[in-house]
Amino acid sequence: MQLKRENLIPALRLLAAQGEILVPTAVDEKVSKFAPWDGSSAPDLALVNTTLPPKDTLFPHQEGMYRYKTAGEPSLEEIVEAPARILFGVRPCDARSIDCMDKVFLGDKYEDAFYARRRANVTVIAHTCAQTGPTCFCDSMGLSPAEAPSADLLLSDTETGWLVTAQTEKGEAVAALWKDLTAEGGEAAPAPACTLKTNMSDALAGTLVSRFEDPIWDEVCHACLGCGTCTYLCPTCYCFDINHEDHGGEGTQFRCWDSCMFSDYTRMAGGHNPRPSKKERLRNRYLHKLAYFKERYGQILCVGCGRCVGHCPSHLDITAFIDKAAERFGEGK
Amino acid sequence: MVNHDCTCKDNPLVPQLCKVIKITQETPDVQTYRVQTLDGKRPFTPMPGQLGMFSLLGVGEAMFSVTAYGEDWIETSIKKTGMLTDAFHEMAEGQQIGVRGPYGNHFPVDPCKGKDLLFIGGGIGLAPVRSFIRYAFAHRADYGKIDILYGSRSPADLVFKEDLFDNWPKEPDTAVHVTVDRGDETWEGNVGMVPGYLEELAFQPVNRKVILCGPPIMIKFTLQSLLKMGFSKEDCITTLEMRMKCGIGKCGRCNIGSKFVCLDGPVFTMAELDELPDEM
Ligand code: SF4
Ligand code: SF4
Ligand code: FES
């Protein structure tokens, strides 16, 4: 089925009745993110990639967990929030990042109720990449700019609009909604090649862990400022801290994004810190992305979106690290 | 193995309000809290070695070993190490706190069946060990001879004194060996560090499992002694400590390699620890 370009706004209008639509939006010259659709203009579907990933839709930067009262009769009340939302125009890398977060929050012995409730009410409409950005390398990480298998619905660029492929039940509901706006025909453009290439392989993922004491970690960590930009912008970084806001006798317990690149992330009450310097912290981040996550959940935690590569103030580049490691450890493709 | 008899039916991150029904001053800086739900029930049923998240609403929360449980209570022991633990020490009986759990794996109570057990604790490290000691006494027929070796800095720093000197020595086929680094004028027991005393007691490494918890430095030297005595790393079981926030393998905080201490631990054999990256 094909959705013609002129039918995009009517299609979004139909969707808007189902929930809040979040579309790629330029906030200013430098920053873009997924923001509520204004209801009338065509979203900028050429943005590759939004500066901020869509992860806060499912895993807000700060999220209330429960309200409590300590004055008088103490009480505690869980906060339940799960708005119906449609993420529209998610790139294949970001679609895969949601799949990574699902692995963490929906499984592995416990379900995270806050995430699960939001997730159930979010529909992901992905959009293939007709052109790639300067730091894109998803096709080196086992993805394709033309596929997003975990998205509910996939829009693939054609000459005159988009091919509409429903991939889940939620996606079929959207396709049904658009029945009168779509027609047969249309051919998807071939997948473009990513701008950046890197030498990642399954063998390297395994080898990296066994090179825990290699001097390579010392060599790559020096420029890191520990600013946390890389983890903040990363669509798959999901670490969080739990804290509270107290207003004398009552307050809210919340969780918020945290970063393994911060020095007090692992510091214990007695002062001991198992990851005391940036070497241990960067090593943990790279190993978590490239090896640990795969050991635990079966896939790599870097989707090749290129955000950390493009925004690190010290120009640390995970693809340069992968290439260096592949060369040193002889595990190239 | 996760024990799913938890405090919160569908949201493991939201605590249940409970009350502190008894506070025991173990040492000048360790207190034990007996905790019960507001309607007088046991908050959850932990397996030995499992953890609980205890929170002072408006102050903070932290993970501690659940050292014991009874019909309608659980107990945890907390040592003063900073702002949050100081606040716990200021509590009075009747105070309400948040409790969630139990978290983590547990001591291998089944694989230990039919074996002699050697429990070794240093300082507050007796707290996790105590949960298995109590379990073994409650299932006495399942285990062979039980030895408990406990060491602290001084007689004033001994925790669970009633258990050490009154309750446990009365149990069948059980010996309790207590040592202090430095004695005082009233102390008549052994004086010396745990590793030395352990070697003196000369336990045979045959059909025996060792459960040891304590400060890292004590674990290190005690393990050296155990290996010298012929114990294998597979037969030496310990617990790890890590900073924790969620307790359910989500927040990412407590990883060592691809393992989460809150989920895959805190109990590991020394052989399993050798397999993990050296980052503890
Ligand atoms: S963005 Fe760069 S400098 Fe900042 S923490 Fe990440 S690697 Fe270090
Ligand atoms: S590690 Fe960097 S390139 Fe990989 S997914 Fe995260 S931000 Fe994107
Ligand atoms: S405490 Fe959150 S992952 Fe272990």
mmCIF file of C-alpha atoms in Angstrom, chain A residues 14-222:
data_model
loop_
_atom_site.group_PDB
_atom_site.id
_atom_site.type_symbol
_atom_site.label_atom_id
_atom_site.label_comp_id
_atom_site.label_asym_id
_atom_site.label_seq_id
_atom_site.Cartn_x
_atom_site.Cartn_y
_atom_site.Cartn_z
ATOM 1 C CA LEU A 14 -6.783 10.550 11.467
ATOM 2 C CA LEU A 15 -3.995 9.363 13.756
ATOM 3 C CA ALA A 16 -4.344 12.364 16.046
ATOM 4 C CA ALA A 17 -7.682 11.030 17.221
ATOM 5 C CA GLN A 18 -5.844 7.973 18.564
ATOM 6 C CA GLY A 19 -3.302 9.821 20.672
ATOM 7 C CA GLU A 20 -0.664 12.483 20.804
ATOM 8 C CA ILE A 21 1.565 12.369 17.722
ATOM 9 C CA LEU A 22 5.251 13.112 18.206
ATOM 10 C CA VAL A 23 7.167 14.063 15.076
ATOM 11 C CA PRO A 24 10.777 15.045 14.318
ATOM 12 C CA THR A 25 10.941 18.769 14.976
ATOM 13 C CA ALA A 26 13.718 21.346 14.791
ATOM 14 C CA VAL A 27 13.688 23.265 18.071
ATOM 15 C CA ASP A 28 16.303 25.730 16.841
ATOM 16 C CA GLU A 29 19.212 25.703 14.411
ATOM 17 C CA LYS A 30 21.157 23.222 16.483
ATOM 18 C CA VAL A 31 18.679 21.025 18.300
ATOM 19 C CA SER A 32 15.942 18.760 17.021
ATOM 20 C CA LYS A 33 13.777 16.244 18.846
ATOM 21 C CA PHE A 34 10.453 14.423 18.799
ATOM 22 C CA ALA A 35 7.823 17.000 19.724
ATOM 23 C CA PRO A 36 4.010 17.107 19.547
ATOM 24 C CA TRP A 37 2.723 17.622 16.014
ATOM 25 C CA ASP A 38 1.188 21.071 15.541
ATOM 26 C CA GLY A 39 -1.840 19.624 13.771
ATOM 27 C CA SER A 40 -1.347 21.363 10.431
ATOM 28 C CA SER A 41 2.179 21.480 9.015
ATOM 29 C CA ALA A 42 4.067 18.679 7.335
ATOM 30 C CA PRO A 43 6.740 17.298 9.672
ATOM 31 C CA ASP A 44 10.347 17.560 8.557
ATOM 32 C CA LEU A 45 10.918 13.960 7.528
ATOM 33 C CA ALA A 46 14.352 14.719 6.102
ATOM 34 C CA LEU A 47 15.924 15.237 9.558
ATOM 35 C CA VAL A 48 18.674 12.653 10.040
ATOM 36 C CA ASN A 49 19.088 12.264 12.969
ATOM 37 C CA THR A 50 17.172 14.243 15.585
ATOM 38 C CA THR A 51 19.654 15.543 18.154
ATOM 39 C CA LEU A 52 17.653 13.943 20.948
ATOM 40 C CA PRO A 53 16.472 10.378 20.519
ATOM 41 C CA PRO A 54 12.824 9.472 21.104
ATOM 42 C CA LYS A 55 13.624 7.495 24.263
ATOM 43 C CA ASP A 56 12.050 10.001 26.669
ATOM 44 C CA THR A 57 8.617 9.108 25.296
ATOM 45 C CA LEU A 58 8.964 5.705 26.936
ATOM 46 C CA PHE A 59 11.531 6.501 29.578
ATOM 47 C CA PRO A 60 11.141 10.155 30.567
ATOM 48 C CA HIS A 61 14.161 12.155 31.569
ATOM 49 C CA GLN A 62 12.482 12.443 34.950
ATOM 50 C CA GLU A 63 9.543 10.275 35.935
ATOM 51 C CA GLY A 64 7.505 10.315 39.141
ATOM 52 C CA MET A 65 7.231 6.897 40.776
ATOM 53 C CA TYR A 66 5.132 7.570 43.848
ATOM 54 C CA ARG A 67 3.958 10.354 46.138
ATOM 55 C CA TYR A 68 4.454 10.017 49.840
ATOM 56 C CA LYS A 69 3.495 11.725 53.045
ATOM 57 C CA THR A 70 5.524 11.424 56.229
ATOM 58 C CA ALA A 71 3.682 13.971 58.367
ATOM 59 C CA GLY A 72 0.700 12.701 60.369
ATOM 60 C CA GLU A 73 -0.431 9.323 59.037
ATOM 61 C CA PRO A 74 2.283 8.295 56.527
ATOM 62 C CA SER A 75 1.050 7.281 53.092
ATOM 63 C CA LEU A 76 2.343 6.238 49.729
ATOM 64 C CA GLU A 77 0.627 6.408 46.360
ATOM 65 C CA GLU A 78 1.964 5.039 43.102
ATOM 66 C CA ILE A 79 1.999 7.378 40.116
ATOM 67 C CA VAL A 80 0.419 5.864 37.021
ATOM 68 C CA GLU A 81 0.922 7.686 33.745
ATOM 69 C CA ALA A 82 0.645 6.126 30.335
ATOM 70 C CA PRO A 83 -0.619 8.538 27.673
ATOM 71 C CA ALA A 84 -1.588 7.200 24.269
ATOM 72 C CA ARG A 85 1.143 8.360 21.924
ATOM 73 C CA ILE A 86 2.320 7.767 18.409
ATOM 74 C CA LEU A 87 5.977 8.189 17.575
ATOM 75 C CA PHE A 88 5.997 9.165 13.928
ATOM 76 C CA GLY A 89 9.033 9.103 11.671
ATOM 77 C CA VAL A 90 11.360 7.077 13.856
ATOM 78 C CA ARG A 91 14.544 6.075 12.042
ATOM 79 C CA PRO A 92 15.564 2.399 11.879
ATOM 80 C CA CYS A 93 18.369 2.937 14.423
ATOM 81 C CA ASP A 94 16.011 4.520 16.937
ATOM 82 C CA ALA A 95 13.368 1.846 16.289
ATOM 83 C CA ARG A 96 15.979 -0.744 17.180
ATOM 84 C CA SER A 97 16.913 1.206 20.313
ATOM 85 C CA ILE A 98 13.325 0.813 21.519
ATOM 86 C CA ASP A 99 13.689 -2.898 20.949
ATOM 87 C CA CYS A 100 16.824 -2.817 23.155
ATOM 88 C CA MET A 101 14.973 -0.979 25.923
ATOM 89 C CA ASP A 102 12.101 -3.478 25.676
ATOM 90 C CA LYS A 103 14.596 -6.262 26.350
ATOM 91 C CA VAL A 104 15.671 -4.541 29.561
ATOM 92 C CA PHE A 105 12.426 -3.158 30.919
ATOM 93 C CA LEU A 106 9.895 -5.753 29.811
ATOM 94 C CA GLY A 107 11.866 -8.897 30.567
ATOM 95 C CA ASP A 108 14.844 -10.381 32.369
ATOM 96 C CA LYS A 109 12.966 -11.713 35.394
ATOM 97 C CA TYR A 110 11.156 -8.490 36.304
ATOM 98 C CA GLU A 111 8.890 -6.227 34.318
ATOM 99 C CA ASP A 112 9.354 -2.538 34.966
ATOM 100 C CA ALA A 113 5.766 -1.404 35.508
ATOM 101 C CA PHE A 114 6.389 2.285 34.707
ATOM 102 C CA TYR A 115 7.942 1.490 31.337
ATOM 103 C CA ALA A 116 5.539 -1.340 30.523
ATOM 104 C CA ARG A 117 2.472 0.858 30.989
ATOM 105 C CA ARG A 118 3.852 3.591 28.738
ATOM 106 C CA ARG A 119 5.079 1.089 26.183
ATOM 107 C CA ALA A 120 1.672 -0.546 25.828
ATOM 108 C CA ASN A 121 0.204 2.801 24.771
ATOM 109 C CA VAL A 122 2.906 3.846 22.331
ATOM 110 C CA THR A 123 2.770 3.059 18.620
ATOM 111 C CA VAL A 124 6.026 3.296 16.697
ATOM 112 C CA ILE A 125 5.832 4.372 13.075
ATOM 113 C CA ALA A 126 9.264 4.095 11.528
ATOM 114 C CA HIS A 127 10.542 5.803 8.418
ATOM 115 C CA THR A 128 13.376 4.411 6.323
ATOM 116 C CA CYS A 129 16.339 6.584 5.507
ATOM 117 C CA ALA A 130 16.499 7.795 1.911
ATOM 118 C CA GLN A 131 19.764 9.529 2.701
ATOM 119 C CA THR A 132 22.048 9.054 5.700
ATOM 120 C CA GLY A 133 23.649 11.611 7.988
ATOM 121 C CA PRO A 134 27.362 12.372 8.351
ATOM 122 C CA THR A 135 27.855 10.103 11.397
ATOM 123 C CA CYS A 136 25.454 7.254 10.555
ATOM 124 C CA PHE A 137 26.878 3.735 10.792
ATOM 125 C CA CYS A 138 23.872 1.488 11.500
ATOM 126 C CA ASP A 139 24.742 -0.845 8.621
ATOM 127 C CA SER A 140 28.023 -1.679 10.367
ATOM 128 C CA MET A 141 26.052 -2.698 13.457
ATOM 129 C CA GLY A 142 23.835 -5.268 11.785
ATOM 130 C CA LEU A 143 20.983 -2.902 10.880
ATOM 131 C CA SER A 144 19.788 -1.551 7.556
ATOM 132 C CA PRO A 145 18.675 2.031 6.826
ATOM 133 C CA ALA A 146 15.784 0.477 4.899
ATOM 134 C CA GLU A 147 14.363 -1.805 7.599
ATOM 135 C CA ALA A 148 12.941 -1.451 11.083
ATOM 136 C CA PRO A 149 11.615 -4.897 11.944
ATOM 137 C CA SER A 150 10.548 -4.045 15.493
ATOM 138 C CA ALA A 151 8.488 -0.979 14.541
ATOM 139 C CA ASP A 152 4.704 -1.269 14.427
ATOM 140 C CA LEU A 153 4.501 0.268 10.982
ATOM 141 C CA LEU A 154 7.171 1.076 8.430
ATOM 142 C CA LEU A 155 7.053 3.898 5.909
ATOM 143 C CA SER A 156 9.489 3.403 3.020
ATOM 144 C CA ASP A 157 10.156 6.291 0.648
ATOM 145 C CA THR A 158 8.856 6.025 -2.924
ATOM 146 C CA GLU A 159 8.936 8.586 -5.719
ATOM 147 C CA THR A 160 5.570 10.011 -4.748
ATOM 148 C CA GLY A 161 5.121 9.144 -1.068
ATOM 149 C CA TRP A 162 5.642 6.161 1.163
ATOM 150 C CA LEU A 163 5.013 2.441 1.086
ATOM 151 C CA VAL A 164 3.059 1.469 4.187
ATOM 152 C CA THR A 165 3.969 -1.855 5.772
ATOM 153 C CA ALA A 166 2.197 -2.948 8.949
ATOM 154 C CA GLN A 167 4.492 -5.134 11.061
ATOM 155 C CA THR A 168 2.464 -5.689 14.234
ATOM 156 C CA GLU A 169 -1.173 -5.591 15.347
ATOM 157 C CA LYS A 170 -0.819 -1.954 16.325
ATOM 158 C CA GLY A 171 0.567 -1.282 12.851
ATOM 159 C CA GLU A 172 -2.338 -3.055 11.206
ATOM 160 C CA ALA A 173 -4.746 -0.854 13.116
ATOM 161 C CA VAL A 174 -2.994 2.217 11.699
ATOM 162 C CA ALA A 175 -3.020 0.775 8.165
ATOM 163 C CA ALA A 176 -6.739 0.078 8.513
ATOM 164 C CA LEU A 177 -7.303 3.648 9.666
ATOM 165 C CA TRP A 178 -5.541 4.881 6.541
ATOM 166 C CA LYS A 179 -7.418 2.512 4.223
ATOM 167 C CA ASP A 180 -9.118 5.268 2.247
ATOM 168 C CA LEU A 181 -5.945 7.314 1.964
ATOM 169 C CA THR A 182 -3.717 4.582 0.561
ATOM 170 C CA ALA A 183 -3.592 2.898 -2.825
ATOM 171 C CA GLU A 184 -1.799 0.053 -4.560
ATOM 172 C CA GLY A 185 1.559 0.604 -6.204
ATOM 173 C CA GLY A 186 4.763 2.428 -5.489
ATOM 174 C CA GLU A 187 8.263 1.062 -5.232
ATOM 175 C CA ALA A 188 10.597 1.584 -2.288
ATOM 176 C CA ALA A 189 13.856 3.358 -2.974
ATOM 177 C CA PRO A 190 16.942 1.154 -2.474
ATOM 178 C CA ALA A 191 18.694 1.388 0.889
ATOM 179 C CA PRO A 192 21.440 3.987 0.935
ATOM 180 C CA ALA A 193 24.838 3.099 2.364
ATOM 181 C CA CYS A 194 25.863 4.589 5.724
ATOM 182 C CA THR A 195 28.415 7.375 5.665
ATOM 183 C CA LEU A 196 30.589 5.914 8.391
ATOM 184 C CA LYS A 197 31.849 2.342 8.341
ATOM 185 C CA THR A 198 33.279 0.444 11.240
ATOM 186 C CA ASN A 199 34.738 -2.984 11.677
ATOM 187 C CA MET A 200 32.339 -4.471 14.247
ATOM 188 C CA SER A 201 31.899 -8.245 14.352
ATOM 189 C CA ASP A 202 30.541 -10.933 16.690
ATOM 190 C CA ALA A 203 34.074 -12.194 17.186
ATOM 191 C CA LEU A 204 35.227 -8.761 18.354
ATOM 192 C CA ALA A 205 32.377 -8.571 20.876
ATOM 193 C CA GLY A 206 33.685 -11.756 22.464
ATOM 194 C CA THR A 207 37.334 -10.773 22.327
ATOM 195 C CA LEU A 208 36.847 -7.339 23.913
ATOM 196 C CA VAL A 209 35.792 -8.821 27.258
ATOM 197 C CA SER A 210 38.899 -10.960 27.417
ATOM 198 C CA ARG A 211 41.003 -7.815 26.804
ATOM 199 C CA PHE A 212 39.790 -6.205 30.006
ATOM 200 C CA GLU A 213 43.372 -5.391 31.073
ATOM 201 C CA ASP A 214 44.654 -4.319 27.641
ATOM 202 C CA PRO A 215 46.344 -0.883 27.472
ATOM 203 C CA ILE A 216 43.775 0.094 24.820
ATOM 204 C CA TRP A 217 41.405 1.414 27.527
ATOM 205 C CA ASP A 218 44.066 3.739 28.840
ATOM 206 C CA GLU A 219 44.856 4.905 25.348
ATOM 207 C CA VAL A 220 41.268 5.816 24.436
ATOM 208 C CA CYS A 221 40.053 7.385 27.679
ATOM 209 C CA HIS A 222 42.345 10.404 28.018
#
